[in-house]
Structures are given as structure tokens and as C-alpha cells.
Coordinates of C-alpha atoms in Angstrom, one line a residue:
Chain E
M1 CA 106.3 97.0 123.8
R2 CA 103.8 100.3 124.6
L3 CA 100.5 98.4 126.3
L4 CA 99.1 99.2 123.2
T5 CA 100.4 95.9 121.8
H6 CA 100.2 94.2 125.2
N7 CA 96.2 94.9 124.3
M8 CA 96.4 93.2 121.6
L9 CA 98.4 90.5 122.2
S10 CA 97.1 87.1 123.3
S11 CA 99.0 82.8 123.3
N12 CA 97.2 81.5 120.9
I13 CA 99.0 77.8 121.3
K14 CA 96.6 75.0 120.4
G15 CA 94.7 73.4 122.9
V16 CA 94.6 76.7 125.5
A17 CA 91.5 77.8 126.2
N18 CA 91.9 81.9 126.7
G19 CA 95.8 83.0 126.6
F20 CA 94.4 87.1 127.2
P21 CA 95.4 88.6 129.2
L22 CA 99.7 88.2 129.0
R23 CA 101.0 88.2 132.3
I24 CA 104.0 90.8 131.9
E25 CA 107.3 89.4 133.5
V26 CA 109.1 93.2 133.8
E27 CA 112.9 93.0 133.6
K28 CA 113.0 96.3 132.0
V29 CA 110.8 99.2 131.6
V30 CA 111.8 103.0 129.4
E31 CA 109.4 105.8 129.9
K32 CA 109.5 107.1 125.8
E33 CA 107.6 110.5 125.3
V34 CA 105.1 110.2 122.5
E35 CA 103.2 113.5 121.5
I36 CA 99.8 113.5 121.9
N37 CA 97.3 113.0 120.1
H38 CA 93.3 113.8 121.4
D39 CA 90.4 112.3 118.7
F40 CA 93.4 108.9 118.2
L41 CA 92.6 108.0 122.3
R42 CA 89.2 108.5 122.4
N43 CA 88.9 106.8 118.7
I44 CA 91.0 103.7 120.7
F45 CA 89.6 104.3 123.3
P46 CA 86.4 101.3 122.6
K47 CA 89.1 99.4 121.7
I48 CA 91.3 98.9 124.3
D49 CA 90.6 95.7 127.1
W50 CA 90.4 97.9 130.0
K51 CA 91.5 95.9 132.9
A52 CA 93.9 94.4 130.2
L53 CA 94.9 98.3 130.5
S54 CA 94.8 99.2 134.2
D55 CA 96.5 95.4 135.8
A56 CA 99.2 96.0 133.3
S57 CA 100.5 99.5 133.6
R58 CA 100.3 98.7 137.8
I59 CA 103.2 96.1 137.1
M60 CA 104.6 98.5 135.2
G61 CA 105.3 100.7 138.5
Y62 CA 101.7 103.2 136.8
H63 CA 99.8 103.3 139.5
E64 CA 97.2 106.2 138.0
L65 CA 94.9 104.3 135.7
P66 CA 91.0 103.7 137.6
E67 CA 90.9 99.5 138.1
E68 CA 87.1 100.8 136.2
P69 CA 86.4 102.0 133.0
P70 CA 85.1 105.4 132.7
E71 CA 82.4 106.2 131.3
P72 CA 82.9 107.4 127.7
S73 CA 81.6 111.1 128.2
V74 CA 84.9 111.7 131.4
L75 CA 87.4 111.7 127.6
E76 CA 85.3 113.9 126.2
A77 CA 86.3 116.8 128.7
D78 CA 88.8 115.9 131.0
I79 CA 92.2 116.7 129.4
E80 CA 94.2 115.8 132.2
F81 CA 92.2 111.9 132.4
L82 CA 93.1 111.2 128.8
R83 CA 96.4 112.3 129.8
K84 CA 96.9 109.5 132.6
F85 CA 95.8 107.4 129.9
H86 CA 97.6 108.3 126.5
H87 CA 101.6 107.7 129.9
A88 CA 100.2 104.0 130.0
L89 CA 98.9 102.7 126.8
L90 CA 101.8 104.8 124.9
E91 CA 104.4 106.3 126.8
L92 CA 106.0 102.9 129.2
H93 CA 108.2 101.1 127.7
L94 CA 108.4 97.6 128.0
E95 CA 111.9 97.2 127.2
E96 CA 113.6 93.6 128.3
G97 CA 111.0 91.2 129.8
A98 CA 108.7 88.5 129.0
L99 CA 104.7 88.1 128.5
L100 CA 102.7 84.3 130.1
C101 CA 101.1 82.6 129.1
P102 CA 97.9 82.4 131.8
E103 CA 97.4 79.3 131.3
S104 CA 99.7 77.0 130.4
G105 CA 102.7 80.0 131.4
R106 CA 105.0 79.3 128.0
K107 CA 107.3 82.6 127.6
F108 CA 107.1 85.0 124.7
P109 CA 110.4 86.6 125.3
V110 CA 110.6 90.8 125.1
N111 CA 113.6 92.1 124.0
K112 CA 114.8 95.0 122.5
G113 CA 111.6 95.9 122.8
I114 CA 110.6 92.8 120.4
P115 CA 107.7 90.4 121.0
N116 CA 108.7 87.0 120.2
M117 CA 105.2 85.6 119.2
L118 CA 106.0 83.1 117.1
L119 CA 104.4 79.5 118.1
L120 CA 106.7 76.6 118.6
E121 CA 106.8 73.0 116.5
D122 CA 104.2 71.3 118.6
E123 CA 102.1 74.5 119.2
V124 CA 100.5 75.5 115.9
Chain H
M1 CA 84.8 124.9 89.9
W2 CA 87.4 123.4 86.7
Y3 CA 91.1 123.7 87.3
L4 CA 94.1 122.1 84.6
C5 CA 95.8 120.4 87.2
V6 CA 99.5 118.4 85.9
F7 CA 101.0 116.3 85.8
Y8 CA 104.2 114.9 86.1
H9 CA 105.0 112.2 83.0
R10 CA 105.3 108.8 84.9
L11 CA 104.0 105.8 87.0
L12 CA 100.9 107.2 83.9
D13 CA 98.8 104.5 86.4
Y14 CA 99.3 106.0 89.4
R15 CA 98.3 109.7 88.8
K16 CA 95.0 109.7 89.5
P17 CA 94.1 107.0 92.1
E18 CA 96.1 109.1 94.0
F19 CA 94.5 112.5 93.4
E20 CA 91.4 110.7 94.2
S21 CA 92.0 109.3 97.0
L22 CA 93.4 112.8 98.2
A23 CA 90.0 114.3 97.2
D24 CA 88.7 111.7 100.0
L25 CA 91.5 112.6 102.5
F26 CA 90.9 116.4 101.8
G27 CA 86.7 116.3 101.8
A28 CA 85.8 117.1 98.3
F29 CA 82.9 114.1 98.5
G30 CA 81.5 116.3 101.0
D31 CA 80.7 114.8 104.8
K32 CA 84.0 113.1 105.8
G33 CA 81.9 111.7 108.9
S34 CA 79.6 110.1 107.1
S35 CA 79.6 106.9 107.8
D36 CA 78.0 105.1 104.8
P37 CA 79.9 103.7 102.4
H38 CA 77.5 103.1 99.7
S39 CA 76.5 106.6 100.6
Q40 CA 77.5 108.1 96.2
D41 CA 80.2 106.4 94.3
K42 CA 82.4 108.4 95.2
A43 CA 84.8 109.9 92.1
L44 CA 85.4 113.3 90.0
Q45 CA 84.8 114.7 86.7
W46 CA 87.9 115.4 84.5
R47 CA 88.1 115.9 80.9
L48 CA 91.0 116.2 78.0
P49 CA 92.3 119.1 77.0
K50 CA 91.8 118.6 72.9
G51 CA 93.3 116.4 70.9
H52 CA 94.5 114.8 73.9
H53 CA 95.0 111.7 74.7
P54 CA 94.6 110.0 78.4
D55 CA 98.6 109.6 78.9
S56 CA 99.0 113.1 78.3
P57 CA 100.0 115.2 80.6
F58 CA 97.1 117.6 81.7
H59 CA 93.4 117.7 82.6
F60 CA 91.4 118.9 83.5
V61 CA 89.2 118.1 87.0
H62 CA 86.5 119.5 89.0
L63 CA 86.7 121.2 92.9
P64 CA 84.6 122.0 95.1
S65 CA 86.8 125.0 96.5
E66 CA 90.8 126.3 95.5
D67 CA 92.2 125.1 99.5
I68 CA 91.1 121.7 98.1
A69 CA 93.1 121.5 95.1
R70 CA 95.9 123.4 97.4
N71 CA 96.2 120.8 99.9
I72 CA 95.4 118.7 97.1
A73 CA 98.6 119.9 94.9
N74 CA 100.5 119.8 97.5
R75 CA 101.0 116.8 99.4
S76 CA 100.6 115.3 96.3
L77 CA 103.6 112.9 94.7
L78 CA 102.3 112.9 90.6
V79 CA 100.7 116.4 90.1
K80 CA 103.0 119.2 88.9
G81 CA 100.4 121.9 89.6
I82 CA 97.3 122.4 89.8
Y83 CA 96.1 125.9 87.9
E84 CA 92.6 128.4 87.3
L85 CA 92.3 128.3 83.4
W86 CA 92.3 131.7 82.5
G87 CA 92.2 130.4 78.4
E88 CA 92.9 128.4 76.4
G89 CA 93.4 128.2 72.2
N90 CA 94.8 126.9 69.5
D91 CA 97.6 129.7 69.2
Y92 CA 97.5 133.6 70.6
E93 CA 95.3 134.8 69.3
E94 CA 92.9 132.3 70.6
L95 CA 94.4 132.4 73.0
E96 CA 94.2 136.1 73.7
E97 CA 90.4 135.8 73.3
A98 CA 89.7 133.5 76.2
V99 CA 92.1 135.3 78.7
K100 CA 90.0 138.9 77.6
S101 CA 86.3 137.3 77.8
Y102 CA 87.5 135.6 81.3
P103 CA 85.1 137.2 83.7
D104 CA 86.6 140.2 85.1
D105 CA 85.9 139.1 89.3
R106 CA 88.2 136.1 88.5
K107 CA 90.5 137.8 87.1
L108 CA 91.4 141.3 88.7
P109 CA 91.3 140.1 92.8
Y110 CA 94.7 139.2 91.2
L111 CA 96.2 142.1 89.2
T112 CA 96.4 144.5 92.2
P113 CA 98.9 147.2 92.7
G114 CA 99.7 145.8 96.0
C115 CA 100.5 142.5 95.2
T116 CA 103.7 141.0 93.3
F117 CA 103.5 138.2 90.3
K118 CA 105.9 135.9 88.0
I119 CA 104.6 134.6 84.4
T120 CA 106.6 131.3 83.7
V121 CA 106.9 129.8 80.9
D122 CA 106.1 126.0 80.2
S123 CA 106.3 123.6 78.0
F124 CA 105.6 119.7 76.2
G125 CA 106.3 118.0 73.8
K126 CA 108.7 121.2 72.1
V127 CA 111.8 123.4 73.8
L128 CA 111.6 126.6 73.8
S129 CA 115.4 129.7 74.0
L130 CA 115.0 131.3 76.8
Q131 CA 114.2 134.5 74.2
E132 CA 111.3 133.1 72.8
Q133 CA 109.6 132.7 76.4
N134 CA 110.3 136.6 76.7
E135 CA 108.1 137.7 73.5
R136 CA 105.9 135.4 75.1
I137 CA 105.5 136.9 78.8
Q138 CA 105.6 140.2 76.9
G139 CA 102.7 138.7 74.9
F140 CA 100.8 139.5 77.9
S141 CA 100.5 143.2 77.9
Y142 CA 96.5 143.0 77.6
I143 CA 96.4 141.6 80.2
P144 CA 96.4 144.4 83.4
F145 CA 99.1 143.5 85.4
K146 CA 99.3 147.1 88.1
G147 CA 101.6 144.7 91.1
R148 CA 105.1 145.1 90.8
V149 CA 106.9 141.6 89.3
N150 CA 108.9 139.6 92.0
L151 CA 111.4 136.2 90.5
K152 CA 111.3 134.5 93.6
N153 CA 108.6 134.8 95.6
P154 CA 105.2 136.4 94.3
D155 CA 102.5 136.8 95.2
H156 CA 100.8 134.4 92.4
N157 CA 102.6 133.1 90.1
F158 CA 100.9 133.1 86.9
W159 CA 101.9 129.8 84.3
L160 CA 102.1 129.5 80.4
M161 CA 102.2 126.4 78.9
E162 CA 102.4 125.2 75.5
T163 CA 101.9 122.0 74.1
D164 CA 103.2 120.0 70.9
A165 CA 103.1 116.7 69.3
H166 CA 106.0 115.8 68.9
E167 CA 107.6 112.7 67.4
T168 CA 105.4 109.7 67.0
N169 CA 106.3 106.7 70.1
N170 CA 106.6 104.1 68.5
G171 CA 104.3 104.0 65.6
L172 CA 101.3 105.3 68.1
P173 CA 100.1 109.2 68.1
P174 CA 101.2 111.2 69.6
V175 CA 100.5 112.3 73.1
V176 CA 98.8 115.8 73.0
Q177 CA 98.3 118.1 70.3
R178 CA 99.0 121.2 69.9
R179 CA 97.4 124.1 72.7
I180 CA 97.9 126.8 74.5
F181 CA 96.6 127.6 78.5
F182 CA 97.1 130.2 80.8
G183 CA 96.5 129.9 84.4
R184 CA 97.1 131.2 87.9
E185 CA 98.3 128.9 90.2
V186 CA 96.4 127.1 93.0
G187 CA 99.2 124.9 93.8
V188 CA 101.8 122.9 93.4
A189 CA 103.8 119.9 94.0
G190 CA 107.1 119.5 97.1
R191 CA 108.8 117.3 94.8
K192 CA 111.7 117.8 97.9
L193 CA 110.0 114.6 99.9
I194 CA 112.0 112.5 97.4
P195 CA 116.0 112.8 97.8
M196 CA 115.3 113.5 101.5
Y197 CA 114.0 109.7 101.9
Q198 CA 115.7 108.0 99.0
L199 CA 117.0 104.7 99.2
K200 CA 120.0 105.4 98.3
T201 CA 120.7 107.6 102.0
R202 CA 118.1 105.7 103.5
N203 CA 120.5 104.3 107.1
Y204 CA 118.8 101.2 107.4
L205 CA 118.4 98.6 104.0
G206 CA 116.9 95.3 103.0
P207 CA 117.3 94.0 99.5
T208 CA 112.7 94.9 99.4
A209 CA 113.0 98.1 100.8
M210 CA 110.2 100.4 99.3
D211 CA 111.6 103.2 96.8
A212 CA 110.5 106.3 98.8
E213 CA 108.4 107.9 95.4
I214 CA 106.3 103.9 95.2
A215 CA 105.6 103.9 99.7
F216 CA 104.6 108.3 99.5
L217 CA 101.7 106.9 96.5
M218 CA 101.2 104.4 98.7
A219 CA 100.6 106.7 102.4
N220 CA 98.6 108.5 99.7
Q221 CA 97.0 105.7 98.4
A222 CA 96.4 105.1 102.3
Q223 CA 95.1 108.0 103.3
A224 CA 97.6 107.9 105.9
A225 CA 96.6 111.2 108.4
P226 CA 98.0 112.0 112.2
G227 CA 96.2 110.1 114.9
K228 CA 95.6 107.4 112.6
L229 CA 96.8 103.9 113.3
V230 CA 99.1 102.3 109.9
Y231 CA 99.7 98.4 110.0
D232 CA 102.4 96.6 108.6
P233 CA 102.7 92.7 108.3
F234 CA 105.1 92.9 106.0
V235 CA 107.4 95.2 107.9
G236 CA 110.8 94.1 107.5
T237 CA 112.6 98.0 107.1
G238 CA 110.0 99.7 108.3
S239 CA 110.5 101.8 104.2
I240 CA 107.0 101.5 103.8
L241 CA 105.7 103.1 108.0
V242 CA 108.5 105.9 107.3
S243 CA 106.0 107.2 104.5
A244 CA 103.6 106.8 107.0
A245 CA 105.2 109.1 109.3
H246 CA 106.0 111.6 107.3
F247 CA 102.3 112.2 107.1
G248 CA 101.5 112.3 110.5
A249 CA 100.2 108.2 111.0
M250 CA 101.3 105.8 113.4
T251 CA 102.4 103.2 112.5
M252 CA 102.8 99.4 113.5
G253 CA 104.6 97.0 111.8
A254 CA 104.9 93.0 112.6
D255 CA 107.2 90.3 110.8
I256 CA 108.0 86.7 111.0
D257 CA 112.2 87.3 110.3
I258 CA 112.6 88.7 113.8
R259 CA 116.5 89.3 113.0
V260 CA 115.3 92.1 110.1
V261 CA 112.8 93.4 112.9
R262 CA 114.6 93.3 116.3
D263 CA 118.4 93.0 115.5
G264 CA 119.0 95.1 112.3
R265 CA 122.3 95.1 111.0
G266 CA 123.2 96.8 114.8
P267 CA 122.5 98.6 117.7
D268 CA 122.3 102.0 114.3
C269 CA 121.7 100.8 111.8
N270 CA 118.1 98.5 112.6
V271 CA 114.2 100.0 112.1
W272 CA 114.1 102.7 114.6
S273 CA 117.2 104.3 113.1
N274 CA 115.5 104.5 109.8
F275 CA 112.3 106.7 112.0
K276 CA 115.2 109.0 113.9
Q277 CA 117.1 109.7 110.4
Y278 CA 114.8 111.9 109.5
G279 CA 113.1 112.7 113.1
L280 CA 110.5 111.0 112.9
P281 CA 108.6 109.4 115.4
M282 CA 108.8 105.9 115.7
P283 CA 106.5 103.0 115.0
I284 CA 104.6 102.2 118.9
G285 CA 104.8 98.6 118.5
L286 CA 106.5 96.4 116.5
L287 CA 106.7 92.6 116.8
R288 CA 107.6 89.3 115.8
A289 CA 104.1 87.4 114.6
D290 CA 103.1 84.8 111.4
N291 CA 100.5 86.2 109.5
N292 CA 99.4 82.7 109.3
L293 CA 98.0 82.6 112.5
P294 CA 98.6 85.4 114.2
P295 CA 98.9 87.0 117.2
W296 CA 95.6 88.3 118.1
R297 CA 92.8 88.3 121.3
P298 CA 89.6 86.6 120.5
G299 CA 87.1 89.9 119.6
L300 CA 90.3 91.9 118.8
K301 CA 89.4 93.8 116.0
E302 CA 88.7 97.1 113.7
M303 CA 92.3 98.6 115.1
F304 CA 93.6 99.9 112.0
D305 CA 92.9 102.9 110.0
A306 CA 94.7 101.7 107.3
I307 CA 97.1 98.7 106.4
I308 CA 100.2 98.9 103.1
C309 CA 102.7 96.3 102.4
D310 CA 103.8 94.7 100.3
P311 CA 103.8 90.7 100.9
P312 CA 106.7 88.8 100.0
Y313 CA 105.6 87.5 96.2
G314 CA 108.3 84.5 96.2
V315 CA 109.9 85.6 92.9
R316 CA 113.0 87.6 95.0
A317 CA 112.3 87.1 98.7
G318 CA 110.0 84.6 99.3
G319 CA 107.6 84.1 102.7
R320 CA 107.5 82.0 105.5
K321 CA 105.3 81.1 107.9
S322 CA 105.0 79.0 111.5
G323 CA 104.8 74.4 110.8
G324 CA 108.3 73.5 109.8
R325 CA 108.3 72.2 106.4
K326 CA 108.6 68.1 107.3
L327 CA 106.0 69.2 109.2
L328 CA 103.6 70.5 106.7
K329 CA 104.3 67.8 104.0
G330 CA 103.5 65.1 106.6
I331 CA 106.9 63.5 106.3
V332 CA 107.1 64.3 110.3
G333 CA 104.5 64.4 113.4
P334 CA 105.2 67.6 115.4
Y335 CA 108.0 67.3 117.8
T336 CA 108.7 69.0 121.0
V337 CA 111.5 70.9 122.0
P338 CA 113.5 70.0 124.4
D339 CA 112.3 71.4 127.4
D340 CA 116.3 72.5 127.8
K341 CA 116.2 74.6 124.8
R342 CA 112.4 76.3 124.4
A343 CA 114.1 79.4 125.5
D344 CA 116.8 79.8 122.4
H345 CA 115.3 78.0 120.2
I346 CA 113.4 79.3 116.6
P347 CA 111.0 77.5 115.1
S348 CA 111.1 76.4 111.3
T349 CA 108.8 77.5 109.0
A350 CA 108.2 77.0 105.5
A351 CA 107.2 78.4 101.5
Y352 CA 103.9 80.2 102.1
T353 CA 103.1 80.5 98.9
L354 CA 101.6 84.5 97.9
V355 CA 98.0 82.4 97.6
E356 CA 97.8 81.6 101.1
C357 CA 99.4 84.6 101.9
V358 CA 97.2 86.9 99.7
H359 CA 93.9 85.5 101.5
D360 CA 95.5 85.7 104.8
L361 CA 96.4 89.3 104.8
L362 CA 92.2 89.7 103.1
D363 CA 91.4 87.9 106.7
L364 CA 93.6 90.0 108.8
A365 CA 92.4 93.8 107.0
G366 CA 88.7 92.9 107.0
R367 CA 88.9 91.9 110.6
M368 CA 91.0 94.5 112.1
L369 CA 90.8 98.1 109.9
V370 CA 87.5 101.0 110.8
M371 CA 85.0 100.5 108.5
N372 CA 86.2 102.4 105.5
G373 CA 89.8 101.3 106.7
R374 CA 91.8 101.4 103.7
L375 CA 94.7 98.9 102.8
V376 CA 97.2 98.9 100.0
F377 CA 99.2 96.3 98.7
F378 CA 101.3 95.3 95.5
Y379 CA 100.0 92.4 93.9
P380 CA 102.0 91.0 90.8
V381 CA 101.3 89.9 88.1
L382 CA 102.6 87.7 85.0
R383 CA 102.2 89.9 81.6
E384 CA 101.3 87.8 78.6
D385 CA 101.7 89.4 75.6
G386 CA 101.5 93.3 76.3
Y387 CA 98.7 92.3 78.6
V388 CA 97.9 91.8 82.1
E389 CA 95.1 89.7 83.6
N390 CA 92.5 91.5 84.6
H391 CA 91.9 88.4 88.4
F392 CA 93.0 89.9 91.4
P393 CA 91.9 88.7 95.0
E394 CA 88.9 89.5 97.1
H395 CA 87.0 89.9 99.4
P396 CA 83.3 89.8 100.8
C397 CA 84.3 92.5 103.1
F398 CA 86.1 95.2 100.2
K399 CA 85.3 97.4 97.4
L400 CA 87.7 97.7 94.9
V401 CA 88.7 101.2 94.5
A402 CA 91.8 101.9 92.0
T403 CA 94.9 99.4 90.2
S404 CA 97.8 101.5 89.5
E405 CA 100.1 99.0 87.2
Q406 CA 103.9 99.2 87.5
M407 CA 105.6 96.7 85.1
L408 CA 109.5 95.7 86.5
S409 CA 110.4 93.0 83.5
S410 CA 108.1 92.7 80.3
R411 CA 107.6 89.3 82.0
Y412 CA 106.0 90.7 84.7
S413 CA 104.3 93.6 86.5
R414 CA 102.9 94.6 90.3
V415 CA 99.7 96.3 90.3
L416 CA 99.2 97.9 93.7
L417 CA 95.3 97.6 94.8
T418 CA 93.5 99.7 96.6
M419 CA 90.7 98.4 98.6
V420 CA 88.0 100.4 100.9
K421 CA 86.3 98.4 103.8
T422 CA 82.6 98.2 102.9
S423 CA 81.3 95.5 105.3
S424 CA 82.3 94.5 108.0
Y425 CA 83.7 91.2 109.8
T426 CA 80.7 88.7 110.6
E427 CA 80.6 85.3 112.1
E428 CA 80.0 83.5 108.3
V429 CA 83.3 85.6 106.8
S430 CA 85.5 84.1 110.1
L431 CA 84.2 81.3 109.5
A432 CA 84.9 80.9 105.7
A433 CA 88.4 82.2 106.4
R434 CA 88.9 79.5 108.6
I435 CA 87.8 76.4 106.4
K436 CA 89.9 78.3 103.8
H437 CA 93.2 78.2 105.7
L438 CA 92.6 74.5 107.6
E439 CA 92.3 73.9 103.3
F440 CA 95.7 75.5 103.0
K441 CA 97.4 73.3 105.6
E442 CA 96.0 69.5 104.4
N443 CA 96.9 70.9 100.9
H444 CA 100.2 72.6 101.7
L445 CA 102.9 70.5 99.4
K446 CA 99.6 71.1 96.2
W447 CA 99.6 74.5 96.7
L448 CA 103.6 74.3 96.6
E449 CA 103.6 73.2 92.7
N450 CA 101.1 75.5 91.5
G451 CA 100.8 78.4 90.9
N452 CA 105.1 79.5 91.4
L453 CA 105.3 83.2 90.2
H454 CA 109.2 82.7 90.8
S455 CA 109.9 79.8 88.0
S456 CA 107.0 82.2 85.7
V457 CA 109.3 84.8 85.9
F458 CA 112.9 83.6 85.1
S459 CA 111.8 80.7 83.7
P460 CA 114.1 80.8 79.5
A461 CA 111.5 82.6 77.4
D462 CA 109.7 80.5 74.9
T463 CA 111.2 78.6 71.6
E464 CA 108.5 79.9 70.3
S465 CA 109.7 83.6 70.8
G466 CA 108.9 84.6 66.5
D467 CA 104.7 84.6 68.2
S468 CA 105.2 86.1 71.0
K469 CA 107.4 89.6 69.0
A470 CA 104.9 90.1 66.3
S471 CA 101.9 90.3 69.2
K472 CA 103.7 92.6 71.1
E473 CA 104.5 94.8 68.5
S474 CA 100.9 94.5 67.1
K475 CA 100.0 96.1 70.7
P476 CA 102.0 99.2 71.4
K477 CA 102.3 100.9 74.4
Y478 CA 103.8 103.7 76.0
R479 CA 106.5 101.2 78.0
G480 CA 108.8 103.3 79.5
K481 CA 105.6 106.2 80.6
Y482 CA 103.9 103.0 82.9
V483 CA 107.6 102.0 84.3

């Protein structure tokens, strides 16, 4: 599971007011190379919750992202920054672990890189 | 400029929509960056050759440039070739007249001594022997070819195409009339995609894996391209995402069945191995999720450039959604799984009718597609009397731009719908969707009983078969070619 996916997911359990962002419990992180596409990164940047991405990348062991979101102009000019953004968003991969609901602590397991977001009968 | 476009004579309903989608992708309608989706009704101008029926493989189309024509032909699955027409006629005298009067400045650059050329003879509706083909090629001595012939890899390829009316089809008039065309090839199809990706040799298959050719058509309708993010909410074995990845898009998928998506049939036989088989980049995200209760964070929207999928129709594979069967029927109250069993519990699921499934899909697409993004999906329809009912799903955010029917049996077809997002997903739209969602939940049983496609498809034939046979004969169609 990449951090792009993590940035999109929340715990939608009945009764939970704010299920985003999910806390990451790491068991196994793998780095997988993905071909960089600057246009894609620039398009996706406005839709990303920066704080969640930055915090999550730290938990995955990558400390290069700034805590504060950069100005959009940085994306146009700074290729090195795009590289770091790309690495955190698409190349860090949680192979085994879990995602935890920030309110209830309920675990959504991640196995073989695939998060299981299905709700149980009483959470619906 | 007008070009002659020759299609492969199959999947007739899919030809023009694919062509138009690719034309749009390659800039035929002007400024691609134009953010006004209502700017013009983007449609190409088409003309038929004299005497030809719309089902004919031969069509004239107006395109702004040769580059665009070549790009469309190279990427398309159903375009056999695009040609700059030098002349046409009902016989060779007329053709010669036409070619001679075609402007020199359009002909001479391709006849120079330095370049190589070849003339190919093709026919539709008749067979030409090798000797007949050679005679026709010799007949072009009036064209001042100065270059050398190269049959293997010429700079310029000229085509002579003869069409003729073959025996009538089902009592229907023939699709073409006698006509001869001569033109310079601008672009031809690369059909080697199909043998390369065919399901026969696919690593990991499921019962509803999408046929390779159709998957590419879907990816073309969705305008999959590098830099775009494509999503399939019913990913299964990933057959649709494979075609999108081939065209350079980044892909993401979800499925409610975790075994298909996470486990596959083993470590070398799963969704990932399908991409590895073709050297394609892996999907950037696969998850187990229920489209009826999606796991997206509130406020998340406009993430995907295209959503391409084949939802479960309930005929060969039924959809599932969260919330056990008995729970939704009101037989039991929601039960709590004991703590020690929670970790490995597999939640029970209930039947997901097509109506609700499509409602959820449209809601997902309305929210998660960027403006001008495309939703491409199959919708099953029952065929009554050889005619398809035109009641396709609608949604305030979308404009339906193409429908292409593929007959599956005499009883039912599936139609590939292409919708473009033209309005934003407002609070109002969101609220209406939530209300509808609750309505489905309250009336779960009622929806299950009505509109069950499965029984309509598999029920024994009606006893009044006499009537239906008669009406079938009264409305004949070129059935085979719609398959």
C-alpha cells in the first residue's frame, strides 16, 4: 500500500466522527521504484492532504518531506523536491502491517500490500 | 482535410465512438486544455461513399491534420487504415480521371526519385486473384512514380481498394456498392496488440476477465494516457487495468473479494503477475473495499482521470455489498463479533442488485472524477423483439457521449457506455445520493425481487415463440457483425 492510497482512506465506521488519517502500524516496508511523471505529480498535489502524507512518510522511515506544505510554485521549479514528493507518495510501500482508526483504534490489516477496508457487520 | 477511413468489419457499434474518443485525445477538437466542457458539441464530420450503407467499413472523415490521423490509426483497434484519397470512381476510367485531376502539390512530394513506394491491392465484397491484382497495379502507369519499389518497407504505401456488392445478407441490401478507391496510406492499425494480450495466454484469469480487444476499446474510450490515473472499482483479475497500463496510464483498483485481489491463485498467479507478464508498471494501489460503503476520506474528490469497469450484472457473476443477508432482510439485528475472532473475521455480504450497483458507481464517479473525466462501463440490457430498450442510467454530473452494443445472446446484450463529467459534484448531488442509498437499504428485499436480470436471461423460452419468431424476421439486422 502506497502513501497515495493511504492519503485517500479513512475509517468510515458507524459512530466515528473523524476517521482520517489512519495511523500506520508498520511491520514490513519495501521500497519499489516507480517511473516519475512530473505532470502527474503536479496534478495530484492539490488533492493530497500534506500533513497526513508528511507524517506517514516519517513513520515509514523517510524524513525528507517538509512538515509544511510547499508553495505551488515550488512544484514548478524544484525538480529535486518533486523527486522527494514522488518517492514518498509512490515508492514507499507498506507490505505488511495495519491501519488504525484514530478514534476507535480498530485495525484494518494490510497484507501483501493490500489494505482490507471492509467493515464488519456491526460497523455498518 | 477529408480522409478515407477503412474499418475492420466487426464490432460495428464501437468503431466511430472509438475513433471520436481518440480524435479528441489527439487534439482534433482544438485546445485540449479548454476547461469549458460545453464549449462545442465535439463531433467529427463523416460522409459515406456513394451507395454505401452506414455499416460499410468505408467512411470519409474530416480531420485537421495528417499527424492526428496517423495517431488515431496507430492506436485504434478497429481502424484498419486511414488514407489520403487521390481518386475514386465506379470504374477504372473514372478513377484515372479523378487521380489525374487531384492537385499536383498533394501528389508530387510522394513521387520523388529519392523515395521508395509500393502499391497494395485490397478488396471488400469480392476476391481478386494475384494476376488480377498485378493487372490493376500495371494500370497505374499514368501516375509518374519516379522512386523505386520496395515491397518490404517502403517510404510510401499506396492502396487500391475495390468494393463490390456481394450476395445479399438475410434479405438485406448489401453494405457496399461497386466503388474503387486509390489513396496514400497515412496510418495503419497495429493489431498485434491482440495476440500479445489475449486471454488465452494470460497468467491469471477469472470467470469474467475482460476480453483483450474489448479492454483496449474501453481504454481508448476512456482516453487512457501517460500522466493519467485510472480506477477500476471492480478490478477482479485486473484485465481492464492491463489495457490502461499499456497506454501509459497509472492504475488503481478495488474489489470486495479479497481472495481475487490479494491472494490470486498463488504467489506467481495473481493480479501483480498479470502486469509482470507484459512488463507493465504495477497498479499503484489495490484495495479491498465495498463500493456501497467506500473507504474514502470525507472531502476527497476529483482524484481520477477515468473510471473504467465492468460491474457485476448478476447474470454470470453477482455483486456483493456489506451487511449480511439476514441483517438486511431484518431477520437478525446487527451482531457483534467477539473480540478474539475479530482479526480474521470475514464479514458476511449480501446480494447487490444491478440498480443499486450502478447508482453507487455513478455516485463514486461523480465525486471522484476530475472535470471532463470519463466513466466507461458496461451496462446489460434485455433485447425485446430484436430491439434494445434505450433506458440507460443517468446522473446530473454526466453527459452520455457514446453507446456501443455487443450482443451476447438472442436475449441480452451489453452496451458500453461512455459518460463525460460535465458538472461538479455539489452538496445537493451528494445529499440526493445519500438519501437514495438509505432508500436501497430500507427496501433491500423489494429491490432483490424486482428487475432480476439473471432470471430473464436464463428462463426457458416463452411458449408464444411463434409470435416472437415472426417479429424477428420482420426486423432483420446484420447480427453477426454486432458481436
